[in-house]
XYZ file of C-alpha atoms in Angstrom:
151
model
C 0.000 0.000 0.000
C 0.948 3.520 -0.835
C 2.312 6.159 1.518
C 0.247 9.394 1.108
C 2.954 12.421 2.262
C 1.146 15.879 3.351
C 1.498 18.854 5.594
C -2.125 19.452 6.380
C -4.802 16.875 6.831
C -8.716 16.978 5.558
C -11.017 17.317 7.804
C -12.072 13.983 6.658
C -8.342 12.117 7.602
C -8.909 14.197 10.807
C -12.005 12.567 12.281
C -10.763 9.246 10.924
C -7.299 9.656 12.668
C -8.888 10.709 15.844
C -11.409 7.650 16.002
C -8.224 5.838 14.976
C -6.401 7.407 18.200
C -9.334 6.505 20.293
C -9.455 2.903 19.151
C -6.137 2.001 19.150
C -4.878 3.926 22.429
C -5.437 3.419 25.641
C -9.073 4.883 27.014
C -7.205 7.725 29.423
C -6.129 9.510 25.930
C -9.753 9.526 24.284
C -9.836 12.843 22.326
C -6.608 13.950 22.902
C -5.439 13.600 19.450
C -5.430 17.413 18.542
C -3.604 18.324 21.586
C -0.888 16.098 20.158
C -0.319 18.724 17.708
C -1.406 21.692 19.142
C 1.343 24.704 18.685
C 2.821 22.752 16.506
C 5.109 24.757 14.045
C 5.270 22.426 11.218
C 3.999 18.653 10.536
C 4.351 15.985 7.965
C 1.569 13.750 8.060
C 1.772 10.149 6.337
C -0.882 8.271 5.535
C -2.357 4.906 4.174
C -5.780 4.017 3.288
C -7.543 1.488 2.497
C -9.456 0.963 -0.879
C -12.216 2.954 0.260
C -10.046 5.827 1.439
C -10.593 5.791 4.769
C -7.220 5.796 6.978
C -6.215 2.320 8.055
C -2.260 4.266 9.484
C -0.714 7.343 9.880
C 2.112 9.075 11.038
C 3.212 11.956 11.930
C 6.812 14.025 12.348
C 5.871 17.499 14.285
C 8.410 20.087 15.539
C 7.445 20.950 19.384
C 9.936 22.385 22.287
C 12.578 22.510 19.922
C 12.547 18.915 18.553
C 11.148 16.662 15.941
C 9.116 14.402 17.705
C 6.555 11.526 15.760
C 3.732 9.848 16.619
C 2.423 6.703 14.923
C -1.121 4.489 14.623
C -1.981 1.174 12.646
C -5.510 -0.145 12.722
C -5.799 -2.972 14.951
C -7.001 -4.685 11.805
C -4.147 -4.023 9.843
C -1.513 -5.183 12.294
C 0.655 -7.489 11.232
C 0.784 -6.372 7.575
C 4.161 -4.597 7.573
C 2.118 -0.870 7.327
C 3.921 0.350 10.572
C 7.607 -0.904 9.412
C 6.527 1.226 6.032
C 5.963 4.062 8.162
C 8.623 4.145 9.858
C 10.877 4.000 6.979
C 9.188 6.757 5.471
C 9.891 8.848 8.767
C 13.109 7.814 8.631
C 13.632 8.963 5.173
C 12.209 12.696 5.850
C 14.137 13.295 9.060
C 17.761 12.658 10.710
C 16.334 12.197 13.918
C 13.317 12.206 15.654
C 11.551 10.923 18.849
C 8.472 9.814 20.921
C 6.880 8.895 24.330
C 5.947 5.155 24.120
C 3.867 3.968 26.717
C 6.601 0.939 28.226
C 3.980 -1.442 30.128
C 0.733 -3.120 28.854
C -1.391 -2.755 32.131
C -3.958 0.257 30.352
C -7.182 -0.655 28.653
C -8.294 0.356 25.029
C -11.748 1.140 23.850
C -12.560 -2.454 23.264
C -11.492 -3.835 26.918
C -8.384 -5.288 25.304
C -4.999 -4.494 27.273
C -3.114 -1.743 25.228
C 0.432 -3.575 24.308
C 3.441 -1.785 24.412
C 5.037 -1.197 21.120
C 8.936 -0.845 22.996
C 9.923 -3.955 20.910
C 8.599 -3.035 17.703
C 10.670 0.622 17.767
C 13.982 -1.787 19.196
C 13.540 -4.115 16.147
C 13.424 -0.896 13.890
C 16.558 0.974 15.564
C 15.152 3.325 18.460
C 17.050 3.959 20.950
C 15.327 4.138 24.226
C 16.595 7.037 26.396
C 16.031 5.542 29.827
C 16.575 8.148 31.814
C 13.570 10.548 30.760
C 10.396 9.300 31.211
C 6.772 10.986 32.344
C 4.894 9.258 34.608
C 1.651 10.875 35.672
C -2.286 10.035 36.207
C -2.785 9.511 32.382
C 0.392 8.185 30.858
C 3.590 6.362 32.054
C 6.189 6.002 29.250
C 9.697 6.794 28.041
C 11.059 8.742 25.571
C 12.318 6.771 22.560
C 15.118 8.564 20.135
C 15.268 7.134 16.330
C 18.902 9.286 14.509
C 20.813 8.595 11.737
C 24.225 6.761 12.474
């Protein structure tokens, strides 16, 4: 599948990458997808659909508190498939280095009851490096920052 590269999204990919975020995350972060972005300067958004356009993954590389951070979602559906690895690589390709928050423990519950799993192993397998000394632990989310740079 085909990696759609933008700077804005439709109002359309919005709501679809918000119910996306609400699925796929754990329940404490319902809604909070536009705060992910909020004073944002810039943002490249990358997307795949499906055949009927709707947004099966995306990703995101956004510049906030004077780094390049990402954020990344694969329909529970389409897990498995190799759309997250394609991703990644596409991040990769548009930025020397970048990083996250990844949640680093599987004890939170999605939208559908099922445990959120930690996707620490899948950013290892791909290269992150996992800066173990910063990490935010608070009421709604306990994770550690992840760092992906060219060698």
């Amino acid at each position: 599948m085909k990696v759609i590269h933008q700077t804005k999204l439709s109002e359309t990919q919005f709501v679809q990458i918000n119910e996306l975020w609400n699925n796929e995350y754990p329940v404490k972060l319902k809604d909070r997808f536009a705060l992910l972005l909020e004073g944002s300067e810039t943002q490249q958004h990358f997307i795949i659909e499906d055949e009927e356009q709707k947004v099966i993954a995306w990703a995101v590389l956004f510049d906030m508190d004077a780094e390049t951070r990402f954020s990344i979602i694969v329909s529970n559906e389409h897990k498995g498939k190799g759309l997250g690895s394609q991703l990644i690589e596409s991040l990769k390709f548009s930025k020397d280095s970048f990083n996250a928050w990844v949640i680093d423990h599987n004890n939170d519950l999605k939208k559908s009851g099922e445990f959120y799993l930690s996707p620490l192993s899948f950013y290892l397998k791909h290269g992150f490096e996992i800066m173990h000394h910063i990490r935010i632990d608070t009421e709604m989310i306990k994770a550690i920052k992840i760092k992906w740079q060219t060698k």
